[in-house]
Amino acid sequence: MENKAYRGHVLALPFPIQGHINPLLQFSKRLVSKGLKATLATTLFIHNTMQPQSSSSLQFDTISDGYDEGGFAQAESIHASLNRMETIGSKTLADLILKNKNTANPIDCIIYDPFLPWALEVAKKFGIFGAAFFTQTCAVNFIYYHVHHGLLKLPITSTPISIPGLPVLELADMPSFISVPGSYPAYFEMVLNQFSGTDKADAVLVNTFYELEPEAVEAMSKVYRLLPIGPTIPSFYLDKRLENDNDYGLNLFVSDSSVCNNWLNTKPEGSVIYASFGSMASLSNKQMEELAFALKGSKFHFLWVVKASEEAKLPEKFVEEIGNKGLVVQWCSQLEVLSNKAIGCFLTHCGWNSTLEALSLGVPMVGVPQWTDQTTNAKYVQDVWKVGVRAKVCENGIVERKEIEFCIKEVMEGERGKDFLENAKKWRDLAIKAGSKGGSSDKNIDEFVSRFINS
């Protein structure tokens, strides 16, 4: 197409895991609908695994993280993989920019995941508009911001914890890197380094919407010109403005939607527990056992996603013994499942993508957070958005079957169950409104495009 056909060419660069690729991919689709050309650049390993198909406006390209054959699994350590990705990623990102330089549509904007702060340095080297895209909530980002800038001293020695724009937090409500000092030091360094150079970014985008956490957005907006642009889920489940946008389109895991849909369609409305712990969580054998017996012991049907790598942790003969009461699958289209009328609640790790999908589809939750931002998200699920409960952890770090059963019953049929459902529907309506034409997030996307085009 001629140069005049596009208002600009955006290169989107996500951190190479499923939960960070999907939001930036979805945002790229929104930008295309605003008249921009977009290219999503993943690592060679991710690209070869997902095999995405480019279209006339949304294209896919690659950079290298130095582990083209096996991805992160090929690295000797997390720290080594991050260092190598910075070194090789910076060079191959520059190569990609140069490859497009003399085309009809050179890259003139880079939207980067702040887990990759070096991408902004590359953008500035070429005089390209650079925008940070935070995939987690404003609340979580602002906690990390306070730690990074020394405004919140670690280790935390007294509670409750007060941070502008956030509810009063206990230690257990903080991200796990903070509540469990010394855990995953390389990842903790990465989440703090998100703010390296962010003040030099031309725009700061967040995958949330204003109505969901207005106080946190207002507080963080005092240090950055913040633009909440979420929820970044396919348009089919929100405003239906983008044609044929009913799936993210890139998946590291293969699923057979018909199996789940056919099974769910035989179940009464609101009668099924959907249980899934995301693409990264690895539960202990004991926690898997407690979950299994809680689901089996409840009086409700259940659909449980158990990744292939976790199947060996299931109790012996569990799948055979549950019969038609439950369905265990290795992966599924979560949006299709959550939108099915048979789902009554979501038993979740409270990863932000999963939480935002449940909020956008009006599904109450039982939170069993595992690590990183999930504990803070669970706090909001229970005490701020009031769309479910957070399961209590025992002294041994396990959520026991009786607690899980109690929480499920509380959401599915307890006295507060109707309130959870009503609140979930309220947030669903607000999510749809935010992304619709003239909504808060839609206006912010327009502002971003205007700021970029006029820069």
CSV table of C-alpha atoms in Angstrom, one decimal:
chain,number,residue,atom,x,y,z
A,1,MET,CA,0.0,0.0,0.0
A,2,GLU,CA,1.1,3.6,-0.6
A,3,ASN,CA,2.7,5.5,2.3
A,4,LYS,CA,-0.4,7.8,2.6
A,5,ALA,CA,-2.5,4.8,3.4
A,6,TYR,CA,-1.2,4.7,7.0
A,7,ARG,CA,-0.9,7.4,9.6
A,8,GLY,CA,2.2,5.8,11.0
A,9,HIS,CA,4.0,2.5,11.6
A,10,VAL,CA,4.1,1.1,15.1
A,11,LEU,CA,6.4,-1.7,16.2
A,12,ALA,CA,5.1,-3.5,19.3
A,13,LEU,CA,7.7,-5.4,21.4
A,14,PRO,CA,6.3,-7.6,24.2
A,15,PHE,CA,8.3,-9.6,26.8
A,16,PRO,CA,8.3,-13.1,25.2
A,17,ILE,CA,5.7,-14.9,27.3
A,18,GLN,CA,2.0,-15.6,26.6
A,19,GLY,CA,0.7,-13.2,29.3
A,20,HIS,CA,2.7,-10.3,27.9
A,21,ILE,CA,2.3,-11.0,24.2
A,22,ASN,CA,-1.5,-11.0,24.2
A,23,PRO,CA,-2.2,-7.5,25.6
A,24,LEU,CA,0.3,-5.9,23.2
A,25,LEU,CA,-1.1,-7.9,20.3
A,26,GLN,CA,-4.6,-6.8,21.1
A,27,PHE,CA,-3.6,-3.2,21.5
A,28,SER,CA,-1.9,-3.4,18.1
A,29,LYS,CA,-5.2,-4.4,16.6
A,30,ARG,CA,-6.8,-1.3,18.2
A,31,LEU,CA,-4.1,0.9,16.7
A,32,VAL,CA,-4.7,-0.7,13.2
A,33,SER,CA,-8.4,0.3,13.6
A,34,LYS,CA,-7.3,3.9,14.1
A,35,GLY,CA,-5.4,3.9,10.8
A,36,LEU,CA,-1.9,2.9,11.9
A,37,LYS,CA,0.2,0.1,10.6
A,38,ALA,CA,1.4,-2.3,13.3
A,39,THR,CA,4.1,-4.9,13.5
A,40,LEU,CA,4.4,-7.2,16.5
A,41,ALA,CA,8.0,-8.4,17.0
A,42,THR,CA,8.5,-11.6,19.0
A,43,THR,CA,11.6,-13.6,19.6
A,44,LEU,CA,12.5,-16.2,16.9
A,45,PHE,CA,11.7,-19.1,19.3
A,46,ILE,CA,8.3,-17.7,20.1
A,47,HIS,CA,7.6,-16.9,16.4
A,48,ASN,CA,8.5,-20.4,15.3
A,49,THR,CA,6.4,-21.9,18.1
A,50,MET,CA,3.3,-19.8,17.4
A,51,GLN,CA,3.7,-19.4,13.6
A,52,PRO,CA,1.6,-16.2,13.4
A,53,GLN,CA,0.2,-15.1,10.0
A,54,SER,CA,0.6,-11.5,8.9
A,55,SER,CA,-2.2,-9.5,7.3
A,56,SER,CA,-2.0,-6.4,5.1
A,57,SER,CA,-2.1,-4.1,8.2
A,58,LEU,CA,-1.0,-6.2,11.2
A,59,GLN,CA,2.3,-7.9,10.6
A,60,PHE,CA,4.7,-10.1,12.6
A,61,ASP,CA,8.5,-10.0,12.6
A,62,THR,CA,11.3,-11.2,14.9
A,63,ILE,CA,14.2,-10.2,17.0
A,64,SER,CA,16.6,-12.6,18.8
A,65,ASP,CA,17.0,-13.1,22.5
A,66,GLY,CA,20.1,-15.4,21.9
A,67,TYR,CA,18.1,-18.5,22.5
A,68,ASP,CA,16.5,-19.2,19.1
A,69,GLU,CA,16.3,-22.9,19.5
A,70,GLY,CA,14.8,-23.3,23.0
A,71,GLY,CA,13.8,-19.9,24.4
A,72,PHE,CA,14.2,-19.3,28.2
A,73,ALA,CA,14.4,-23.1,28.8
A,74,GLN,CA,17.7,-23.0,26.9
A,75,ALA,CA,19.2,-20.4,29.3
A,76,GLU,CA,21.5,-21.3,32.1
A,77,SER,CA,19.7,-18.9,34.5
A,78,ILE,CA,17.1,-16.2,34.5
A,79,HIS,CA,19.7,-13.5,35.1
A,80,ALA,CA,21.8,-14.9,32.1
A,81,SER,CA,18.8,-14.9,29.8
A,82,LEU,CA,17.8,-11.3,30.7
A,83,ASN,CA,21.4,-10.1,30.1
A,84,ARG,CA,21.7,-11.9,26.8
A,85,MET,CA,18.4,-10.7,25.6
A,86,GLU,CA,19.4,-7.1,26.3
A,87,THR,CA,22.7,-7.6,24.3
A,88,ILE,CA,21.4,-9.5,21.4
A,89,GLY,CA,17.8,-8.0,21.5
A,90,SER,CA,19.2,-4.5,21.2
A,91,LYS,CA,21.2,-5.3,18.1
A,92,THR,CA,18.5,-7.3,16.3
A,93,LEU,CA,15.9,-4.6,17.2
A,94,ALA,CA,18.2,-2.1,15.5
A,95,ASP,CA,18.5,-4.4,12.6
A,96,LEU,CA,14.7,-4.6,12.3
A,97,ILE,CA,14.4,-0.8,12.3
A,98,LEU,CA,17.1,-0.5,9.6
A,99,LYS,CA,15.4,-3.2,7.5
A,100,ASN,CA,12.2,-1.1,7.4
A,101,LYS,CA,14.0,2.3,7.1
A,102,ASN,CA,13.8,2.6,3.3
A,103,THR,CA,10.4,1.0,2.8
A,104,ALA,CA,7.2,2.8,2.1
A,105,ASN,CA,6.3,2.5,5.8
A,106,PRO,CA,9.4,2.9,8.1
A,107,ILE,CA,9.0,2.2,11.8
A,108,ASP,CA,8.4,5.5,13.5
A,109,CYS,CA,7.1,4.4,16.9
A,110,ILE,CA,8.1,1.6,19.3
A,111,ILE,CA,5.8,0.4,22.0
A,112,TYR,CA,7.8,-1.7,24.4
A,113,ASP,CA,7.2,-3.8,27.5
A,114,PRO,CA,9.1,-2.1,30.4
A,115,PHE,CA,10.5,-5.5,31.2
A,116,LEU,CA,12.7,-4.6,28.2
A,117,PRO,CA,13.8,-1.1,29.1
A,118,TRP,CA,16.7,-1.2,26.7
A,119,ALA,CA,14.1,-1.0,23.8
A,120,LEU,CA,13.6,2.7,24.7
A,121,GLU,CA,17.3,3.3,24.3
A,122,VAL,CA,17.2,1.8,20.8
A,123,ALA,CA,14.2,3.9,19.9
A,124,LYS,CA,15.9,7.1,21.1
A,125,LYS,CA,19.1,6.2,19.2
A,126,PHE,CA,17.0,6.3,16.0
A,127,GLY,CA,14.9,9.3,16.9
A,128,ILE,CA,11.8,7.1,17.1
A,129,PHE,CA,8.8,7.8,19.3
A,130,GLY,CA,9.0,5.5,22.3
A,131,ALA,CA,6.0,4.4,24.5
A,132,ALA,CA,6.1,2.1,27.6
A,133,PHE,CA,3.3,-0.4,27.8
A,134,PHE,CA,2.7,-1.8,31.4
A,135,THR,CA,0.8,-5.1,31.4
A,136,GLN,CA,0.0,-5.1,35.1
A,137,THR,CA,-2.3,-2.9,37.1
A,138,CYS,CA,-1.6,0.7,38.1
A,139,ALA,CA,-1.7,-0.4,41.7
A,140,VAL,CA,1.1,-3.0,41.3
A,141,ASN,CA,3.1,-0.7,39.1
A,142,PHE,CA,2.9,2.1,41.6
A,143,ILE,CA,4.1,-0.3,44.4
A,144,TYR,CA,7.2,-1.2,42.3
A,145,TYR,CA,7.7,2.5,41.5
A,146,HIS,CA,7.8,3.3,45.2
A,147,VAL,CA,10.4,0.6,45.9
A,148,HIS,CA,12.5,1.5,42.8
A,149,HIS,CA,12.7,5.1,43.9
A,150,GLY,CA,13.3,4.3,47.6
A,151,LEU,CA,9.9,5.7,48.7
A,152,LEU,CA,9.1,2.3,50.2
A,153,LYS,CA,12.0,0.8,52.2
A,154,LEU,CA,12.6,-3.0,52.2
A,155,PRO,CA,12.3,-5.2,54.1
A,156,ILE,CA,9.0,-3.9,55.4
A,157,THR,CA,9.1,-3.9,59.2
A,158,SER,CA,5.7,-2.5,60.1
A,159,THR,CA,2.2,-2.7,58.7
A,160,PRO,CA,-0.3,-1.7,57.5
A,161,ILE,CA,1.3,-0.2,54.4
A,162,SER,CA,0.1,3.1,53.0
A,163,ILE,CA,0.8,4.1,49.4
A,164,PRO,CA,-1.0,7.1,47.7
A,165,GLY,CA,-4.0,5.9,45.6
A,166,LEU,CA,-4.0,2.4,47.0
A,167,PRO,CA,-6.1,0.8,49.8
A,168,VAL,CA,-4.3,0.1,53.1
A,169,LEU,CA,-2.3,-3.0,52.5
A,170,GLU,CA,-1.0,-5.8,54.7
A,171,LEU,CA,2.3,-7.6,54.0
A,172,ALA,CA,0.4,-10.5,52.4
A,173,ASP,CA,-1.3,-8.1,50.0
A,174,MET,CA,2.0,-6.9,48.5
A,175,PRO,CA,3.6,-8.6,45.4
A,176,SER,CA,5.4,-11.7,46.5
A,177,PHE,CA,8.8,-10.3,45.6
A,178,ILE,CA,8.2,-7.9,48.5
A,179,SER,CA,6.2,-10.0,50.9
A,180,VAL,CA,8.8,-12.9,50.6
A,181,PRO,CA,12.1,-11.1,50.7
A,182,GLY,CA,14.8,-12.7,48.5
A,183,SER,CA,12.4,-14.7,46.3
A,184,TYR,CA,13.3,-14.7,42.6
A,185,PRO,CA,15.9,-11.9,42.8
A,186,ALA,CA,16.4,-11.8,39.1
A,187,TYR,CA,12.7,-11.3,38.4
A,188,PHE,CA,12.5,-8.7,41.2
A,189,GLU,CA,15.3,-6.7,39.7
A,190,MET,CA,13.5,-6.9,36.4
A,191,VAL,CA,10.2,-5.5,37.7
A,192,LEU,CA,12.0,-2.7,39.4
A,193,ASN,CA,14.1,-1.9,36.3
A,194,GLN,CA,10.8,-1.2,34.5
A,195,PHE,CA,11.2,2.3,35.7
A,196,SER,CA,14.7,2.8,34.2
A,197,GLY,CA,14.3,5.6,31.8
A,198,THR,CA,10.5,5.5,31.8
A,199,ASP,CA,10.6,9.3,32.5
A,200,LYS,CA,12.1,9.6,29.0
A,201,ALA,CA,9.3,7.7,27.3
A,202,ASP,CA,7.0,9.8,25.0
A,203,ALA,CA,4.0,8.0,26.4
A,204,VAL,CA,3.2,5.6,29.3
A,205,LEU,CA,0.3,3.1,28.6
A,206,VAL,CA,-1.3,0.8,31.1
A,207,ASN,CA,-3.5,-2.3,30.5
A,208,THR,CA,-6.3,-1.2,32.8
A,209,PHE,CA,-9.2,1.2,32.6
A,210,TYR,CA,-9.7,4.4,34.6
A,211,GLU,CA,-13.0,3.3,36.3
A,212,LEU,CA,-11.4,0.2,37.7
A,213,GLU,CA,-8.7,1.9,39.8
A,214,PRO,CA,-9.2,5.7,39.6
A,215,GLU,CA,-7.3,6.5,42.7
A,216,ALA,CA,-4.2,4.6,41.6
A,217,VAL,CA,-4.4,6.1,38.1
A,218,GLU,CA,-4.6,9.6,39.6
A,219,ALA,CA,-1.7,9.0,41.9
A,220,MET,CA,0.6,7.5,39.3
A,221,SER,CA,-0.4,10.2,36.8
A,222,LYS,CA,1.4,12.7,39.1
A,223,VAL,CA,4.7,11.1,38.1
A,224,TYR,CA,3.9,10.0,34.5
A,225,ARG,CA,1.5,11.2,31.8
A,226,LEU,CA,-0.4,8.0,32.1
A,227,LEU,CA,-2.9,6.6,29.6
A,228,PRO,CA,-5.0,3.6,30.7
A,229,ILE,CA,-6.0,1.9,27.5
A,230,GLY,CA,-7.5,-1.4,28.6
A,231,PRO,CA,-9.0,-3.9,28.8
A,232,THR,CA,-7.0,-5.4,26.0
A,233,ILE,CA,-9.2,-8.4,25.2
A,234,PRO,CA,-10.7,-9.2,21.8
A,235,SER,CA,-13.4,-6.9,20.7
A,236,PHE,CA,-16.0,-9.6,20.3
A,237,TYR,CA,-16.2,-9.8,24.1
A,238,LEU,CA,-16.5,-6.1,24.6
A,239,ASP,CA,-17.7,-3.5,22.0
A,240,LYS,CA,-17.6,-5.7,18.9
A,241,ARG,CA,-16.1,-2.8,16.9
A,242,LEU,CA,-13.3,-4.9,15.3
A,243,GLU,CA,-14.5,-7.3,12.7
A,244,ASN,CA,-13.6,-11.0,13.3
A,245,ASP,CA,-11.7,-10.1,16.5
A,246,ASN,CA,-12.8,-13.1,18.7
A,247,ASP,CA,-9.4,-14.4,19.7
A,248,TYR,CA,-6.0,-13.2,20.6
A,249,GLY,CA,-4.7,-15.1,17.6
A,250,LEU,CA,-1.3,-16.3,19.1
A,251,ASN,CA,-1.1,-19.3,21.4
A,252,LEU,CA,1.9,-21.1,22.8
A,253,PHE,CA,-0.5,-23.9,23.9
A,254,VAL,CA,-2.9,-25.9,21.6
A,255,SER,CA,-6.5,-26.3,22.7
A,256,ASP,CA,-9.6,-28.0,21.2
A,257,SER,CA,-12.4,-25.5,22.0
A,258,SER,CA,-15.2,-27.9,20.8
A,259,VAL,CA,-14.4,-30.3,23.7
A,260,CYS,CA,-14.9,-27.7,26.4
A,261,ASN,CA,-17.9,-26.0,24.7
A,262,ASN,CA,-19.7,-29.2,24.0
A,263,TRP,CA,-19.3,-30.3,27.6
A,264,LEU,CA,-20.2,-26.9,29.1
A,265,ASN,CA,-23.3,-26.6,26.9
A,266,THR,CA,-24.8,-29.7,28.6
A,267,LYS,CA,-24.6,-28.0,32.1
A,268,PRO,CA,-27.1,-25.6,33.7
A,269,GLU,CA,-26.5,-21.9,33.8
A,270,GLY,CA,-24.1,-20.9,36.6
A,271,SER,CA,-23.4,-24.4,37.7
A,272,VAL,CA,-19.7,-24.9,36.7
A,273,ILE,CA,-16.5,-23.9,38.5
A,274,TYR,CA,-13.8,-23.0,36.0
A,275,ALA,CA,-10.3,-23.6,37.4
A,276,SER,CA,-7.1,-22.5,35.8
A,277,PHE,CA,-3.7,-21.2,37.0
A,278,GLY,CA,-2.3,-19.7,33.9
A,279,SER,CA,0.6,-20.5,31.6
A,280,MET,CA,3.5,-20.0,34.1
A,281,ALA,CA,2.4,-21.3,37.5
A,282,SER,CA,3.8,-24.6,38.8
A,283,LEU,CA,1.9,-25.9,41.8
A,284,SER,CA,3.3,-28.2,44.3
A,285,ASN,CA,2.2,-31.8,44.5
A,286,LYS,CA,0.4,-31.1,47.8
A,287,GLN,CA,-1.4,-28.0,46.4
A,288,MET,CA,-2.5,-30.0,43.3
A,289,GLU,CA,-3.9,-32.7,45.6
A,290,GLU,CA,-5.8,-30.2,47.8
A,291,LEU,CA,-7.3,-28.6,44.7
A,292,ALA,CA,-8.3,-32.0,43.2
A,293,PHE,CA,-10.1,-33.1,46.3
A,294,ALA,CA,-11.7,-29.8,46.8
A,295,LEU,CA,-13.2,-29.8,43.3
A,296,LYS,CA,-14.1,-33.5,43.6
A,297,GLY,CA,-15.7,-32.9,47.0
A,298,SER,CA,-17.7,-29.9,46.0
A,299,LYS,CA,-21.3,-30.4,44.8
A,300,PHE,CA,-20.6,-28.4,41.6
A,301,HIS,CA,-19.4,-29.4,38.1
A,302,PHE,CA,-15.9,-28.2,37.3
A,303,LEU,CA,-13.7,-27.6,34.3
A,304,TRP,CA,-10.0,-27.7,35.3
A,305,VAL,CA,-7.1,-26.7,33.0
A,306,VAL,CA,-4.1,-28.8,34.0
A,307,LYS,CA,-1.1,-28.2,31.8
A,308,ALA,CA,0.7,-31.3,30.4
A,309,SER,CA,3.7,-30.5,32.7
A,310,GLU,CA,1.3,-30.7,35.8
A,311,GLU,CA,-0.7,-33.8,35.0
A,312,ALA,CA,1.6,-36.2,36.9
A,313,LYS,CA,0.7,-34.2,40.1
A,314,LEU,CA,-2.9,-35.3,39.9
A,315,PRO,CA,-4.0,-37.9,42.4
A,316,GLU,CA,-4.0,-41.5,41.0
A,317,LYS,CA,-7.1,-42.3,39.0
A,318,PHE,CA,-8.5,-38.8,39.6
A,319,VAL,CA,-9.7,-38.3,36.0
A,320,GLU,CA,-11.4,-41.7,35.8
A,321,GLU,CA,-13.2,-41.2,39.2
A,322,ILE,CA,-14.7,-37.8,38.5
A,323,GLY,CA,-16.8,-39.1,35.6
A,324,ASN,CA,-19.1,-36.5,34.0
A,325,LYS,CA,-18.9,-34.2,37.1
A,326,GLY,CA,-15.6,-32.7,35.9
A,327,LEU,CA,-13.6,-32.2,32.8
A,328,VAL,CA,-9.8,-31.9,32.9
A,329,VAL,CA,-8.1,-30.4,29.8
A,330,GLN,CA,-4.5,-29.4,29.1
A,331,TRP,CA,-5.5,-26.0,27.7
A,332,CYS,CA,-8.6,-24.1,26.5
A,333,SER,CA,-9.8,-20.8,25.0
A,334,GLN,CA,-10.3,-19.0,28.3
A,335,LEU,CA,-12.4,-16.3,26.9
A,336,GLU,CA,-14.8,-18.8,25.3
A,337,VAL,CA,-15.1,-20.6,28.6
A,338,LEU,CA,-15.6,-17.5,30.8
A,339,SER,CA,-18.3,-16.3,28.4
A,340,ASN,CA,-20.2,-19.5,28.6
A,341,LYS,CA,-23.4,-19.2,30.6
A,342,ALA,CA,-22.7,-22.4,32.5
A,343,ILE,CA,-19.7,-20.8,34.3
A,344,GLY,CA,-20.6,-19.8,37.9
A,345,CYS,CA,-17.2,-18.8,39.2
A,346,PHE,CA,-13.5,-18.7,38.2
A,347,LEU,CA,-11.0,-20.5,40.6
A,348,THR,CA,-7.9,-18.5,39.6
A,349,HIS,CA,-4.4,-17.6,40.4
A,350,CYS,CA,-5.3,-14.0,39.9
A,351,GLY,CA,-2.8,-13.3,37.1
A,352,TRP,CA,-3.8,-9.9,35.7
A,353,ASN,CA,-4.9,-11.1,32.2
A,354,SER,CA,-7.1,-13.7,33.8
A,355,THR,CA,-8.5,-11.3,36.4
A,356,LEU,CA,-9.2,-8.6,33.7
A,357,GLU,CA,-10.9,-11.2,31.5
A,358,ALA,CA,-13.1,-12.3,34.3
A,359,LEU,CA,-14.0,-8.7,35.2
A,360,SER,CA,-14.7,-7.9,31.6
A,361,LEU,CA,-17.0,-10.9,31.2
A,362,GLY,CA,-18.8,-10.5,34.6
A,363,VAL,CA,-17.5,-13.7,36.3
A,364,PRO,CA,-17.1,-13.9,40.1
A,365,MET,CA,-13.8,-15.3,41.4
A,366,VAL,CA,-12.1,-17.4,44.0
A,367,GLY,CA,-8.6,-16.2,44.3
A,368,VAL,CA,-5.7,-18.6,45.0
A,369,PRO,CA,-2.7,-16.3,44.2
A,370,GLN,CA,0.7,-17.9,43.8
A,371,TRP,CA,3.3,-15.2,43.3
A,372,THR,CA,4.4,-11.8,41.8
A,373,ASP,CA,1.4,-9.4,41.3
A,374,GLN,CA,-1.3,-12.1,42.0
A,375,THR,CA,-1.5,-11.4,45.7
A,376,THR,CA,-2.2,-7.7,45.1
A,377,ASN,CA,-4.8,-8.5,42.4
A,378,ALA,CA,-6.5,-10.9,44.8
A,379,LYS,CA,-6.7,-8.1,47.4
A,380,TYR,CA,-8.5,-6.0,44.9
A,381,VAL,CA,-10.8,-8.8,43.8
A,382,GLN,CA,-12.1,-9.3,47.4
A,383,ASP,CA,-11.9,-5.9,49.0
A,384,VAL,CA,-12.0,-3.3,46.3
A,385,TRP,CA,-14.0,-4.7,43.4
A,386,LYS,CA,-15.9,-7.1,45.7
A,387,VAL,CA,-16.3,-9.7,43.0
A,388,GLY,CA,-15.2,-12.7,45.0
A,389,VAL,CA,-13.1,-14.1,47.8
A,390,ARG,CA,-9.4,-14.8,48.4
A,391,ALA,CA,-8.6,-18.2,49.9
A,392,LYS,CA,-6.6,-18.2,53.1
A,393,VAL,CA,-3.2,-19.9,53.1
A,394,CYS,CA,-2.2,-22.2,55.9
A,395,GLU,CA,1.1,-21.9,57.8
A,396,ASN,CA,2.7,-24.5,55.4
A,397,GLY,CA,2.0,-22.2,52.4
A,398,ILE,CA,-0.8,-24.4,51.1
A,399,VAL,CA,-4.5,-23.6,50.6
A,400,GLU,CA,-6.2,-26.7,52.0
A,401,ARG,CA,-9.2,-28.4,50.4
A,402,LYS,CA,-11.7,-27.3,53.1
A,403,GLU,CA,-10.8,-23.7,52.6
A,404,ILE,CA,-11.2,-24.0,48.8
A,405,GLU,CA,-14.5,-25.8,49.2
A,406,PHE,CA,-15.7,-23.1,51.6
A,407,CYS,CA,-14.7,-20.3,49.2
A,408,ILE,CA,-16.4,-22.0,46.2
A,409,LYS,CA,-19.6,-22.4,48.2
A,410,GLU,CA,-19.4,-18.8,49.3
A,411,VAL,CA,-19.2,-17.5,45.7
A,412,MET,CA,-21.6,-20.0,44.1
A,413,GLU,CA,-24.4,-20.0,46.7
A,414,GLY,CA,-23.4,-18.1,49.8
A,415,GLU,CA,-25.2,-15.0,51.2
A,416,ARG,CA,-22.7,-12.8,49.4
A,417,GLY,CA,-22.9,-14.7,46.1
A,418,LYS,CA,-25.6,-12.5,44.6
A,419,ASP,CA,-23.6,-9.4,45.5
A,420,PHE,CA,-20.5,-10.8,43.9
A,421,LEU,CA,-22.4,-11.6,40.7
A,422,GLU,CA,-24.0,-8.1,40.6
A,423,ASN,CA,-20.7,-6.4,41.2
A,424,ALA,CA,-19.1,-8.6,38.4
A,425,LYS,CA,-21.8,-7.5,36.0
A,426,LYS,CA,-21.3,-3.9,36.9
A,427,TRP,CA,-17.5,-4.1,36.1
A,428,ARG,CA,-18.4,-5.9,32.9
A,429,ASP,CA,-20.6,-3.0,31.8
A,430,LEU,CA,-17.9,-0.5,32.7
A,431,ALA,CA,-15.2,-2.5,30.9
A,432,ILE,CA,-17.4,-2.5,27.7
A,433,LYS,CA,-18.1,1.2,28.1
A,434,ALA,CA,-14.4,2.1,28.6
A,435,GLY,CA,-13.3,0.5,25.3
A,436,SER,CA,-16.4,1.6,23.3
A,437,LYS,CA,-16.3,4.7,21.0
A,438,GLY,CA,-15.9,7.8,23.3
A,439,GLY,CA,-15.2,5.7,26.4
A,440,SER,CA,-12.3,6.5,28.7
A,441,SER,CA,-9.9,4.0,27.2
A,442,ASP,CA,-10.9,4.8,23.6
A,443,LYS,CA,-10.3,8.5,24.2
A,444,ASN,CA,-6.8,7.6,25.7
A,445,ILE,CA,-6.0,5.6,22.6
A,446,ASP,CA,-7.0,8.5,20.4
A,447,GLU,CA,-4.8,10.8,22.5
A,448,PHE,CA,-1.8,8.4,22.2
A,449,VAL,CA,-2.2,8.2,18.4
A,450,SER,CA,-2.5,12.0,18.2
A,451,ARG,CA,0.6,12.5,20.4
A,452,PHE,CA,2.5,10.1,18.2
A,453,ILE,CA,1.4,11.4,14.9
A,454,ASN,CA,2.1,15.0,15.9
A,455,SER,CA,5.4,14.3,17.5
